[in-house]
Structure formats: structure tokens, C-alpha cells
Short mmCIF file of C-alpha atoms and ligand atoms in Angstrom, two decimals:
data_model
loop_
_atom_site.label_atom_id
_atom_site.label_comp_id
_atom_site.label_asym_id
_atom_site.label_seq_id
_atom_site.Cartn_x
_atom_site.Cartn_y
_atom_site.Cartn_z
CA MET A 2 -51.07 -48.85 -14.11
CA ALA A 3 -47.53 -47.97 -14.89
CA ASN A 4 -47.01 -45.89 -17.59
CA THR A 5 -46.32 -48.22 -20.16
CA TYR A 6 -46.39 -45.47 -23.42
CA LYS A 7 -42.48 -44.77 -23.56
CA ASN A 8 -41.77 -48.66 -24.80
CA THR A 9 -43.89 -47.64 -27.25
CA MET A 10 -41.43 -44.90 -28.67
CA ASN A 11 -38.53 -44.65 -30.10
CA LEU A 12 -35.54 -43.75 -27.56
CA PRO A 13 -31.39 -43.75 -28.07
CA GLN A 14 -30.39 -46.30 -25.53
CA THR A 15 -27.46 -45.32 -23.99
CA ASP A 16 -25.08 -46.30 -21.33
CA PHE A 17 -24.39 -42.58 -20.47
CA PRO A 18 -25.22 -41.78 -16.81
CA MET A 19 -28.34 -39.55 -16.64
CA ARG A 20 -26.71 -37.25 -14.48
CA GLY A 21 -23.66 -36.02 -13.84
CA ASN A 22 -22.58 -37.10 -10.14
CA LEU A 23 -19.03 -34.37 -9.67
CA PRO A 24 -18.45 -35.16 -6.14
CA ALA A 25 -18.15 -39.17 -6.89
CA SER A 26 -16.86 -39.04 -10.77
CA GLU A 27 -14.98 -36.37 -10.86
CA PRO A 28 -12.04 -37.09 -8.02
CA LYS A 29 -12.37 -41.37 -10.52
CA ARG A 30 -11.10 -38.59 -13.01
CA LEU A 31 -9.17 -37.06 -11.65
CA GLU A 32 -7.03 -40.47 -9.94
CA LYS A 33 -7.22 -41.55 -14.25
CA TRP A 34 -5.64 -39.03 -15.28
CA GLU A 35 -3.14 -39.34 -11.96
CA GLN A 36 -2.06 -42.60 -12.92
CA GLU A 37 -1.97 -42.44 -16.33
CA HIS A 38 0.16 -39.48 -15.82
CA ILE A 39 -1.56 -36.94 -18.06
CA TYR A 40 0.11 -34.12 -17.64
CA GLU A 41 4.20 -36.08 -18.83
CA GLN A 42 1.85 -37.60 -21.64
CA VAL A 43 1.00 -34.00 -23.30
CA LEU A 44 5.06 -32.43 -22.63
CA GLU A 45 5.80 -35.81 -23.95
CA LYS A 46 3.74 -35.44 -27.32
CA ASN A 47 4.03 -31.99 -28.00
CA LYS A 48 8.11 -32.02 -26.68
CA ASP A 49 8.73 -30.49 -30.18
CA GLY A 50 6.29 -28.29 -29.98
CA LYS A 51 7.22 -24.50 -29.23
CA PRO A 52 7.51 -23.82 -25.94
CA PHE A 53 5.00 -21.66 -23.99
CA VAL A 54 5.79 -21.26 -20.44
CA LEU A 55 3.27 -20.07 -17.86
CA HIS A 56 5.08 -19.01 -14.88
CA ASP A 57 3.09 -18.73 -11.70
CA GLY A 58 2.82 -16.36 -9.62
CA PRO A 59 2.79 -18.17 -6.32
CA PRO A 60 0.24 -18.08 -3.76
CA TYR A 61 1.31 -17.45 0.29
CA ALA A 62 1.23 -21.31 1.70
CA ASN A 63 -0.54 -19.37 4.98
CA GLY A 64 -3.84 -21.36 5.02
CA PRO A 65 -6.36 -23.66 2.50
CA ILE A 66 -7.77 -22.02 -0.86
CA HIS A 67 -10.44 -20.25 -1.77
CA ILE A 68 -12.67 -18.55 -3.49
CA GLY A 69 -9.61 -16.63 -4.99
CA HIS A 70 -7.07 -19.62 -5.73
CA ALA A 71 -10.12 -21.32 -7.53
CA PHE A 72 -9.66 -18.55 -10.25
CA ASN A 73 -6.48 -17.65 -10.65
CA LYS A 74 -4.97 -21.55 -10.40
CA VAL A 75 -8.16 -22.47 -13.20
CA LEU A 76 -7.75 -19.67 -15.63
CA LYS A 77 -4.01 -20.45 -15.20
CA ASP A 78 -4.81 -24.29 -16.13
CA PHE A 79 -7.22 -22.88 -19.44
CA VAL A 80 -4.04 -21.14 -20.78
CA ASN A 81 -1.96 -24.25 -20.71
CA LYS A 82 -4.09 -26.57 -21.71
CA SER A 83 -5.51 -24.97 -24.69
CA HIS A 84 -2.14 -24.17 -25.66
CA ALA A 85 -0.92 -27.75 -25.22
CA GLN A 86 -4.01 -28.92 -27.19
CA ARG A 87 -2.91 -26.63 -30.36
CA GLY A 88 0.27 -28.10 -30.11
CA TYR A 89 2.27 -25.86 -27.80
CA PHE A 90 5.08 -27.92 -25.32
CA THR A 91 3.64 -26.77 -21.71
CA PRO A 92 5.87 -27.43 -19.17
CA TYR A 93 3.59 -25.21 -16.50
CA VAL A 94 5.92 -25.29 -12.39
CA PRO A 95 3.99 -24.35 -9.66
CA GLY A 96 5.56 -22.52 -6.64
CA TRP A 97 4.69 -21.41 -3.13
CA ASP A 98 5.66 -18.46 -1.42
CA CYS A 99 6.91 -19.63 2.75
CA HIS A 100 7.64 -16.39 3.91
CA GLY A 101 6.90 -13.09 5.05
CA GLN A 102 4.84 -12.25 7.16
CA PRO A 103 1.18 -13.78 6.06
CA ILE A 104 2.87 -17.18 7.34
CA GLU A 105 4.22 -15.26 10.28
CA HIS A 106 0.57 -13.99 11.02
CA MET A 107 -0.91 -17.18 11.44
CA VAL A 108 1.92 -18.34 13.82
CA GLU A 109 1.50 -14.96 15.62
CA VAL A 110 -2.51 -16.14 15.93
CA THR A 111 -1.87 -19.21 16.95
CA LEU A 112 0.28 -18.57 19.71
CA GLY A 113 -1.33 -15.58 20.98
CA PRO A 114 0.54 -12.75 21.49
CA ASP A 115 1.64 -13.12 25.36
CA LYS A 116 3.67 -17.24 23.91
CA MET A 117 4.35 -14.93 21.04
CA LYS A 118 6.32 -12.96 22.99
CA GLU A 119 8.29 -15.68 24.82
CA THR A 120 9.45 -17.54 22.08
CA PRO A 121 12.53 -16.99 20.49
CA GLN A 122 13.52 -16.15 16.96
CA PRO A 123 14.76 -19.58 16.01
CA GLU A 124 12.08 -21.97 17.22
CA LEU A 125 9.09 -18.60 15.30
CA ARG A 126 11.15 -20.00 12.01
CA ARG A 127 11.22 -23.57 12.83
CA LEU A 128 7.01 -23.00 13.25
CA CYS A 129 6.88 -20.61 9.95
CA ARG A 130 8.04 -23.31 8.03
CA GLU A 131 6.22 -25.99 9.52
CA TRP A 132 3.30 -24.06 8.73
CA ALA A 133 4.60 -23.46 5.46
CA THR A 134 5.44 -27.22 4.05
CA LYS A 135 1.09 -28.07 5.94
CA TYR A 136 -0.02 -25.77 3.35
CA VAL A 137 1.74 -26.37 0.21
CA GLY A 138 0.70 -29.87 0.72
CA ILE A 139 -2.86 -28.80 1.51
CA GLN A 140 -3.62 -26.83 -1.13
CA ARG A 141 -1.73 -28.26 -3.62
CA ASP A 142 -4.76 -30.63 -2.86
CA GLY A 143 -7.00 -28.41 -3.53
CA PHE A 144 -5.50 -27.31 -6.92
CA LYS A 145 -5.70 -30.55 -8.00
CA ARG A 146 -8.70 -31.29 -7.14
CA LEU A 147 -9.76 -27.93 -9.13
CA GLY A 148 -8.28 -30.12 -12.22
CA VAL A 149 -5.32 -28.27 -13.17
CA ASN A 150 -2.89 -30.13 -14.97
CA ALA A 151 1.11 -29.11 -13.79
CA ASP A 152 4.32 -30.44 -12.22
CA TRP A 153 3.00 -31.17 -8.66
CA ASP A 154 5.77 -33.09 -7.26
CA HIS A 155 8.47 -30.62 -8.25
CA PRO A 156 7.07 -27.61 -7.38
CA TYR A 157 9.57 -24.16 -6.68
CA LEU A 158 9.69 -23.15 -2.83
CA THR A 159 10.92 -20.22 -1.76
CA TYR A 160 12.48 -21.82 1.24
CA ILE A 161 14.57 -24.16 -0.30
CA PRO A 162 18.54 -23.35 -0.31
CA ASN A 163 18.18 -22.91 -3.59
CA PHE A 164 16.06 -20.34 -4.60
CA GLU A 165 16.86 -18.28 -1.01
CA ALA A 166 20.71 -18.43 -2.59
CA GLY A 167 19.91 -17.48 -6.73
CA ASN A 168 18.77 -14.85 -4.09
CA VAL A 169 21.56 -14.43 -2.61
CA GLU A 170 23.91 -14.18 -5.35
CA ILE A 171 21.55 -10.68 -6.93
CA PHE A 172 21.40 -9.08 -4.38
CA ARG A 173 25.19 -9.43 -3.80
CA ASP A 174 25.18 -8.36 -7.46
CA MET A 175 23.90 -5.37 -6.93
CA TYR A 176 25.72 -4.31 -2.99
CA LEU A 177 28.42 -5.22 -5.23
CA LYS A 178 27.51 -2.18 -8.13
CA GLY A 179 26.07 -0.05 -5.06
CA GLN A 180 23.03 -0.47 -5.77
CA VAL A 181 21.86 -1.05 -2.49
CA TYR A 182 21.35 2.09 -0.01
CA ARG A 183 19.92 2.58 3.56
CA GLY A 184 18.00 5.48 3.58
CA ARG A 185 14.54 6.76 5.74
CA LYS A 186 11.68 6.97 3.59
CA PRO A 187 7.31 7.59 4.77
CA ILE A 188 6.02 3.47 4.43
CA HIS A 189 2.65 2.65 6.18
CA TRP A 190 3.32 0.98 8.92
CA CYS A 191 0.72 -0.94 11.15
CA LYS A 192 1.57 0.15 15.50
CA LYS A 193 0.00 -3.44 17.00
CA CYS A 194 1.87 -5.60 14.25
CA HIS A 195 4.81 -3.56 15.20
CA THR A 196 5.36 -4.11 10.81
CA ALA A 197 5.72 -2.24 7.70
CA LEU A 198 3.33 -2.78 5.03
CA ALA A 199 3.16 -2.74 1.34
CA GLU A 200 0.49 -0.83 -0.67
CA ALA A 201 -1.14 -4.25 -1.25
CA GLU A 202 -1.40 -4.88 2.01
CA ILE A 203 -3.58 -1.68 3.03
CA GLU A 204 -7.42 -1.91 2.73
CA TYR A 205 -9.40 1.45 2.90
CA SER A 206 -12.68 1.80 5.27
CA ASP A 207 -14.38 4.96 6.77
CA GLU A 208 -13.10 5.96 9.58
CA VAL A 209 -13.61 9.20 12.25
CA SER A 210 -10.91 11.53 12.37
CA PRO A 211 -10.42 15.30 13.81
CA SER A 212 -10.23 18.17 11.12
CA VAL A 213 -8.61 20.76 13.17
CA TYR A 214 -7.88 24.44 11.89
CA VAL A 215 -4.14 26.00 12.88
CA LYS A 216 -2.74 28.66 12.76
CA PHE A 217 0.90 28.72 12.22
CA LYS A 218 3.18 32.54 13.48
CA LEU A 219 4.52 33.67 10.21
CA ASP A 220 8.57 35.60 11.19
CA ALA A 221 7.26 38.60 10.12
CA MET A 222 4.56 40.49 8.02
CA PRO A 223 4.62 39.55 4.46
CA GLY A 224 5.67 43.17 2.91
CA ILE A 225 2.32 43.15 -0.01
CA PHE A 226 0.24 42.65 3.22
CA GLU A 227 2.21 45.45 5.85
CA ALA A 228 1.66 48.47 2.59
CA ALA A 229 -1.71 47.50 2.53
CA GLY A 230 -1.77 48.78 6.02
CA ALA A 231 -2.19 45.32 7.70
CA THR A 232 -0.97 45.03 11.38
CA GLY A 233 0.18 43.25 14.13
CA ASP A 234 0.94 39.03 14.07
CA ALA A 235 0.51 37.48 10.78
CA TYR A 236 -0.34 33.60 9.98
CA VAL A 237 -1.14 30.92 8.08
CA LEU A 238 -3.70 28.28 8.40
CA ILE A 239 -3.24 25.46 8.01
CA TRP A 240 -5.88 21.93 8.20
CA THR A 241 -4.91 18.51 9.40
CA THR A 242 -7.16 15.56 10.32
CA THR A 243 -4.02 13.86 12.64
CA PRO A 244 -3.58 16.40 14.74
CA TRP A 245 -0.63 13.92 16.15
CA THR A 246 1.97 14.59 12.81
CA LEU A 247 2.08 17.96 13.87
CA PRO A 248 5.29 17.54 16.16
CA ALA A 249 6.00 16.63 13.15
CA ASN A 250 5.51 19.66 11.08
CA ALA A 251 8.49 21.19 8.95
CA ALA A 252 7.02 23.06 6.37
CA VAL A 253 2.97 24.45 4.89
CA CYS A 254 2.23 23.83 1.00
CA LEU A 255 0.61 25.96 -0.77
CA MET A 256 -0.89 25.30 -4.41
CA PRO A 257 1.31 27.60 -6.12
CA ASP A 258 -1.11 28.65 -9.30
CA ALA A 259 -3.95 29.91 -6.20
CA ASP A 260 -4.51 33.13 -5.28
CA TYR A 261 -3.70 33.62 -1.66
CA VAL A 262 -5.88 36.68 1.36
CA MET A 263 -5.11 37.31 4.27
CA VAL A 264 -7.80 37.14 6.57
CA GLN A 265 -8.67 39.55 9.55
CA VAL A 266 -10.51 38.30 12.39
CA ASP A 267 -10.92 38.60 15.98
CA GLY A 268 -7.59 40.71 16.02
CA SER A 269 -5.22 38.34 14.30
CA ASN A 270 -4.68 38.19 10.52
CA VAL A 271 -4.28 34.82 8.43
CA ILE A 272 -3.25 34.12 5.18
CA PHE A 273 -5.33 31.33 3.13
CA ALA A 274 -6.71 30.00 0.11
CA LYS A 275 -9.54 32.84 -1.40
CA GLU A 276 -11.59 30.23 -3.15
CA LEU A 277 -12.31 28.70 0.05
CA VAL A 278 -12.84 32.28 2.64
CA GLY A 279 -16.63 32.12 2.75
CA GLU A 280 -16.40 28.04 3.78
CA VAL A 281 -13.72 28.03 6.21
CA ALA A 282 -15.93 31.47 7.66
CA GLU A 283 -18.75 28.92 8.18
CA ILE A 284 -16.82 26.34 9.63
CA ALA A 285 -14.51 28.46 12.41
CA GLY A 286 -18.03 30.33 13.84
CA TRP A 287 -16.49 33.94 12.02
CA GLU A 288 -19.49 36.21 11.89
CA ASP A 289 -17.50 39.58 11.59
CA TYR A 290 -13.84 39.45 9.29
CA SER A 291 -12.55 40.96 6.52
CA LEU A 292 -10.38 40.60 3.17
CA VAL A 293 -7.05 42.82 3.52
CA CYS A 294 -7.80 45.12 0.42
CA GLY A 295 -5.20 47.40 -1.14
CA GLN A 296 -5.97 51.62 -2.65
CA ASP A 297 -8.42 50.20 -5.56
CA GLY A 298 -10.90 49.00 -2.50
CA GLN A 299 -10.10 45.20 -4.04
CA PRO A 300 -8.59 42.35 -1.97
CA VAL A 301 -4.51 41.55 -1.95
CA VAL A 302 -4.25 38.45 -3.74
CA LEU A 303 -0.38 36.43 -4.35
CA LYS A 304 0.32 32.75 -5.68
CA GLY A 305 1.71 30.14 -3.42
CA LYS A 306 4.38 30.60 -5.30
CA GLU A 307 5.11 34.50 -4.55
CA LEU A 308 4.43 33.27 -0.74
CA CYS A 309 7.57 30.74 -0.65
CA GLY A 310 10.27 31.15 1.53
CA LEU A 311 8.16 32.82 4.06
CA THR A 312 9.81 30.96 7.80
CA TYR A 313 6.80 30.08 10.44
CA THR A 314 7.88 29.50 13.66
CA CYS A 315 6.50 25.17 13.90
CA PRO A 316 3.26 24.37 16.52
CA ILE A 317 4.60 22.30 18.97
CA ARG A 318 8.51 22.69 18.04
CA GLN A 319 7.86 26.25 18.83
CA ASP A 320 12.08 25.53 19.21
CA LEU A 321 12.47 24.75 15.36
CA LYS A 322 11.10 27.15 12.04
CA GLY A 323 8.68 26.00 9.38
CA LYS A 324 9.51 26.64 5.88
CA ILE A 325 6.22 27.66 3.25
CA ILE A 326 6.57 26.89 0.12
CA TYR A 327 4.36 24.80 -2.96
CA GLY A 328 3.38 22.14 -4.45
CA ASP A 329 1.43 20.51 -7.10
CA HIS A 330 -0.13 18.01 -5.00
CA VAL A 331 -2.25 21.25 -3.31
CA THR A 332 -5.60 20.85 -4.41
CA LEU A 333 -8.69 23.50 -2.94
CA ASP A 334 -11.05 20.71 -2.70
CA SER A 335 -10.72 20.63 1.21
CA GLY A 336 -9.92 22.59 3.74
CA THR A 337 -7.53 26.02 3.95
CA GLY A 338 -5.34 25.47 0.03
CA CYS A 339 -2.18 26.17 2.77
CA VAL A 340 -1.39 21.97 3.93
CA HIS A 341 0.60 21.11 7.27
CA THR A 342 3.90 19.24 5.88
CA ALA A 343 5.79 16.70 7.49
CA PRO A 344 7.93 14.45 4.90
CA GLY A 345 8.37 12.03 8.14
CA HIS A 346 4.51 11.87 8.09
CA GLY A 347 3.55 11.74 4.40
CA GLN A 348 4.06 10.02 0.94
CA ASP A 349 3.07 13.70 -0.62
CA ASP A 350 4.96 15.79 1.83
CA TYR A 351 7.85 13.61 1.58
CA LEU A 352 8.30 14.15 -1.93
CA VAL A 353 7.98 18.17 -1.48
CA GLY A 354 10.15 17.84 1.64
CA LEU A 355 13.40 16.37 -0.68
CA GLN A 356 12.62 19.01 -3.60
CA PHE A 357 12.53 22.06 -0.91
CA ASP A 358 14.76 20.26 1.19
CA ILE A 359 12.95 19.71 4.46
CA PRO A 360 13.81 17.89 7.31
CA ILE A 361 12.02 14.75 8.03
CA LEU A 362 11.31 14.85 11.62
CA MET A 363 10.45 11.60 12.74
CA PRO A 364 9.13 12.05 16.42
CA VAL A 365 6.97 8.66 16.83
CA ASP A 366 8.48 5.30 17.04
CA ASP A 367 7.94 1.38 16.54
CA ASN A 368 5.16 1.24 19.09
CA GLY A 369 2.84 4.31 17.08
CA VAL A 370 3.80 6.34 20.82
CA LEU A 371 5.70 9.07 20.09
CA THR A 372 9.49 10.59 21.88
CA GLU A 373 11.73 12.78 23.18
CA ASP A 374 11.08 14.92 20.18
CA ALA A 375 7.39 15.49 20.93
CA GLY A 376 7.46 17.84 22.75
CA PRO A 377 4.90 17.81 26.16
CA PHE A 378 3.89 15.54 24.04
CA ALA A 379 6.44 12.80 24.73
CA GLY A 380 5.01 9.48 25.62
CA LEU A 381 1.26 9.47 23.74
CA ASP A 382 0.27 7.11 22.13
CA THR A 383 -0.82 8.57 18.65
CA ASP A 384 -4.40 8.24 19.59
CA ASP A 385 -4.29 9.31 22.50
CA ALA A 386 -2.81 12.27 20.94
CA ASN A 387 -5.06 14.58 19.11
CA PRO A 388 -7.56 15.27 21.81
CA VAL A 389 -4.42 16.21 24.66
CA ILE A 390 -2.77 18.15 21.57
CA ILE A 391 -5.79 19.65 20.60
CA ASP A 392 -6.88 20.99 23.88
CA TRP A 393 -3.53 22.31 23.89
CA LEU A 394 -3.48 24.63 20.44
CA ARG A 395 -6.33 25.65 22.18
CA GLU A 396 -5.05 26.57 25.13
CA GLN A 397 -2.12 28.15 23.35
CA GLY A 398 -4.93 30.39 21.26
CA THR A 399 -3.68 28.82 17.72
CA LEU A 400 -6.46 26.72 17.27
CA VAL A 401 -8.94 28.55 15.34
CA ALA A 402 -11.33 24.96 14.80
CA ALA A 403 -11.62 21.78 15.27
CA ARG A 404 -14.51 19.42 14.74
CA LYS A 405 -15.04 15.67 13.60
CA ILE A 406 -15.21 14.08 9.57
CA SER A 407 -15.84 10.58 8.57
CA HIS A 408 -13.49 10.10 5.52
CA SER A 409 -11.68 7.11 3.62
CA TYR A 410 -8.69 5.58 5.77
CA PRO A 411 -5.73 3.11 5.42
CA HIS A 412 -6.05 -0.19 7.75
CA CYS A 413 -3.83 -2.42 7.81
CA TRP A 414 -5.60 -6.25 6.43
CA ARG A 415 -4.15 -8.60 8.47
CA CYS A 416 -5.47 -6.27 11.91
CA HIS A 417 -8.24 -4.42 10.39
CA GLU A 418 -6.78 -1.57 12.79
CA PRO A 419 -5.88 2.16 11.27
CA VAL A 420 -1.99 1.94 10.05
CA ILE A 421 -0.14 5.69 10.91
CA PHE A 422 2.21 7.00 7.78
CA ARG A 423 6.10 7.24 9.72
CA ALA A 424 9.97 7.36 8.28
CA THR A 425 11.59 4.37 8.79
CA ASP A 426 14.69 3.76 7.70
CA GLN A 427 15.57 1.21 5.77
CA TRP A 428 17.19 -0.35 2.39
CA PHE A 429 16.45 0.01 -0.62
CA VAL A 430 17.77 -0.66 -4.40
CA SER A 431 18.48 2.33 -6.55
CA MET A 432 16.85 2.27 -10.05
CA GLU A 433 19.38 4.92 -11.15
CA GLU A 434 22.89 3.24 -10.38
CA ASN A 435 23.75 1.20 -13.35
CA GLY A 436 21.00 1.73 -15.17
CA LEU A 437 18.43 -0.48 -13.72
CA ARG A 438 15.27 2.04 -14.38
CA GLY A 439 16.76 2.39 -18.12
CA LYS A 440 16.79 -1.55 -18.27
CA ALA A 441 13.51 -1.84 -16.58
CA MET A 442 11.44 0.93 -19.39
CA ASP A 443 13.52 -0.71 -22.48
CA ALA A 444 12.27 -4.07 -21.48
CA ILE A 445 8.64 -2.57 -21.11
CA GLU A 446 8.40 -1.03 -24.00
CA ARG A 447 10.60 -2.75 -26.92
CA ASP A 448 10.04 -6.57 -25.64
CA VAL A 449 7.29 -7.25 -23.30
CA THR A 450 3.63 -7.00 -24.76
CA PHE A 451 0.54 -6.56 -22.56
CA TYR A 452 -2.75 -8.34 -23.12
CA PRO A 453 -4.71 -5.41 -22.25
CA GLY A 454 -1.81 -2.99 -24.40
CA TRP A 455 -3.18 -0.28 -21.32
CA ALA A 456 -1.77 -2.14 -19.18
CA VAL A 457 1.97 -1.17 -20.59
CA ASN A 458 0.92 2.54 -18.93
CA ARG A 459 0.03 1.66 -15.74
CA ILE A 460 3.32 -0.55 -15.40
CA GLY A 461 4.94 2.19 -17.42
CA SER A 462 4.13 5.02 -14.87
CA MET A 463 5.27 3.53 -12.16
CA VAL A 464 8.67 2.21 -13.55
CA SER A 465 9.23 5.16 -14.25
CA ASP A 466 7.82 8.09 -12.06
CA ARG A 467 9.21 6.55 -9.20
CA PRO A 468 11.81 8.61 -7.12
CA ASP A 469 14.49 6.97 -6.06
ZN1 ZN B 527 -1.78 -4.57 11.84
#
């Protein structure tokens, strides 16, 4: 007998389906919302309410939506709908960023490298625009399917002339006020994609790099060591994981208040941080070495700051002189406490270089190839140059140790190749001219409320500390 007990129970009766069946019922519900113009109806109902406008940070129109888009748009929709239900007037204009490298990159991938080279610029622009238009449509359908309520028929698209005109007007204003200037600054550069990369376009992953210890010959034996009896040539010992940047060396940066000593080994005198003597001796395989000592038998010690101003012969460009300087970015975590400084190849180097008026040498071209200014290494790719430079230094007798290390290194988010740091001529907007920094800080501190509150420190220090 079939189960008839249920007939003996007093169960509630409902037409409500037993299962959600969302794949079928959601599209029906969304269609109903669209037919009934729910978005417009809610605006109409709340038209006298206090405005609450969520400004949509636009996604790139470069591919179908993924879980990141879903997360972003659904959270925004929570915020908007919950405000609408509390009576706020909540117009929500979605937007798309239709310019820039994410879209160019997709067009480049589709064409392939050979066809890409042959395609004229206007044609490339047309293809990019087509790509953006296509994915605005695809993403819009995706966002609608997520149930997001927005003014989908009137989005802002960055390629609309009206929008571009707004940009041009602001640029004109800044230009006429003298805020726009051209300068040379080091930036992350992908030699494969031939492009500068913003910090947000960098991914970090482990990379095996050379780790070399190189001594640079000082122009004279510092008096204090000479007085303690040191004779012959004196050197400063640096450590680097990027030998290809040595042709751009222009300074050596020390930690201002750390102790520096002179180590005598194999007939030469090398200066570096006292705290790292044991570690360096082990890496370099020094069996017999000693520190230059004073009459009291104690090592002669100088602070980094006190060595500032000494000059040396640059390691590759031996026709140039470099300078000993100091900076707060130097640590004694690894290396020698003497940082090879090439202002064209590093942010810290660039900043400390500005402070001490160190020239920005830039012997690497857009393809990542060393130029004539790299002396004997002209024509070599930066990766290929590493072993050649290491061998050359060994022949010169200035290589103290070379090994390999695995460390976290910046990579291009598009092609996943390691990037290089390289100074290029770029356009900048000054934060000082016309008081832009002051205005931005006022707005951050006075006009804007941040959630969570600590976020104000992060953006505040980005704006206040960034050099012009
Ligand atoms: Zn790349």
C-alpha cells in the first residue's frame, strides 16, 4: 500500500513551489522588473527623498564578467537598494572604462604579434573601440542577470565625446595654470609589452636572480683609516641582485647612523657595515681577514653619515665618478649596508638621488636593451647582460662574490614576465603648482568621511608624501 498516513495529517496548503528553481524563475522575475520599470518606479516614489548617489567606479570593458565583478556590483546594489528602501532618492548610473591597456591587450592577443605590428594605428583604435562596445553589452547583460538595478540604458562610457571633452577641459585648465610638466622618473616597465605599468598592474612572484658583491674603488684612502695604518687602494663593497643596472650606477648609499668598518682581506681594503662582516665573510669564503684597528686595538668605526661625500670610480662606466651618500631606506637586513644606487632604476634611488643631486643615467631602451651608454655591454638584453657583466667584473678583479637567490620580484600582470625599473620621460601634473596638494589634503581631512576611519591615513599619506 502506498503511504496514506499523510492524509491523516493537518498540513498547510500552498501554491508556493517546493523548490527555488532559480535558473528558470530568476530570469522571469528580472524580466518582470524590467517590464514594470522597477528602477524608474523606485526613483519616482523617492523623488522627494534625500539624494544618495553611489558613484560607480567603472570596470574595464575588456571581457565577460567574473566573480570579482559580481562581488563588486552586488555589494553596490545592496547599498543602493537598502537606501532606496529607507526612502532615499538613489539614481545609479553605471559606467565603463573603455580606454587603456586592458582593452589594447585583448586586441593585441587576438591579432597576434605579427599582425599587430602591421596594423596601422587608426585601425587599431577602431578595433579597440569595437572590442569595448561589444563587452559593454556583454557585461551589462551579466550585471542585469545578477539583479542589479541601475540606469542601464544611459551608462557613462569613457569614449563618448562628451566625456572626453570633459577630460580635455580639465587638462587645458591644468596646462594653462602651469601644472603640467615633463620629467624623467623611474617607473615599472615591461620590455615585452613595451609599456609603463602602474603599481596596481604589478604582481609579485618568486624569481631566481643573481646576488653579487662588488667592490668600487674609492679615489683616496679615507684619512681616518690611513691614520690607523691602512695603505693601498680602498674600496666600498656593494651588494646587488640586478647587475644589469650597474652601468647606471651613480652613487652608493649608506645607512646614516650605522657603523662602518674597513676589512682587510686578500691585500685589499673594503669598507662596509660592521654588523654584516661575519655574514659577508662567509658568503665570500674569506678565511683570513681583519678589521683596521686604532691604537687601542678596537676597530676604527665611522657612521654612514661621516663617509658621505667620498668619491669613487663607477664600476662599469669607469670614465664617471660616483659619490657616497646616505638615506633612511638603507637597512642592515641583508647585503653590505652599502646600496648600489642608480636613480634611473629604482624609486628609493631616485628619491635619494634628488636629495643629493645625483644624475639619472638611463642606458636601457624601450626593448630592455642596453644602449651605447652602457659601455662594453651595449646591445645586450638586460637578462642576457647579467652573466656577461658578472664575468667582466670577475676579470676586473672587483667581483667579491656571486651566487643566486630566490626572492619576490615584480612581474607584469598581462604577460607575467619580470618587469624592469627604468626612468622614462613622462608628463606629470604638479601637486605643488596651484596648491593641488593642499586642496586635496583639505578635502581628505575636512570634507570626506571614510569608512573604516583608518583608511583616511592611507590615502592621506599617499597624497602628502608623494614627491612632485
Ligand atoms: Zn608585459
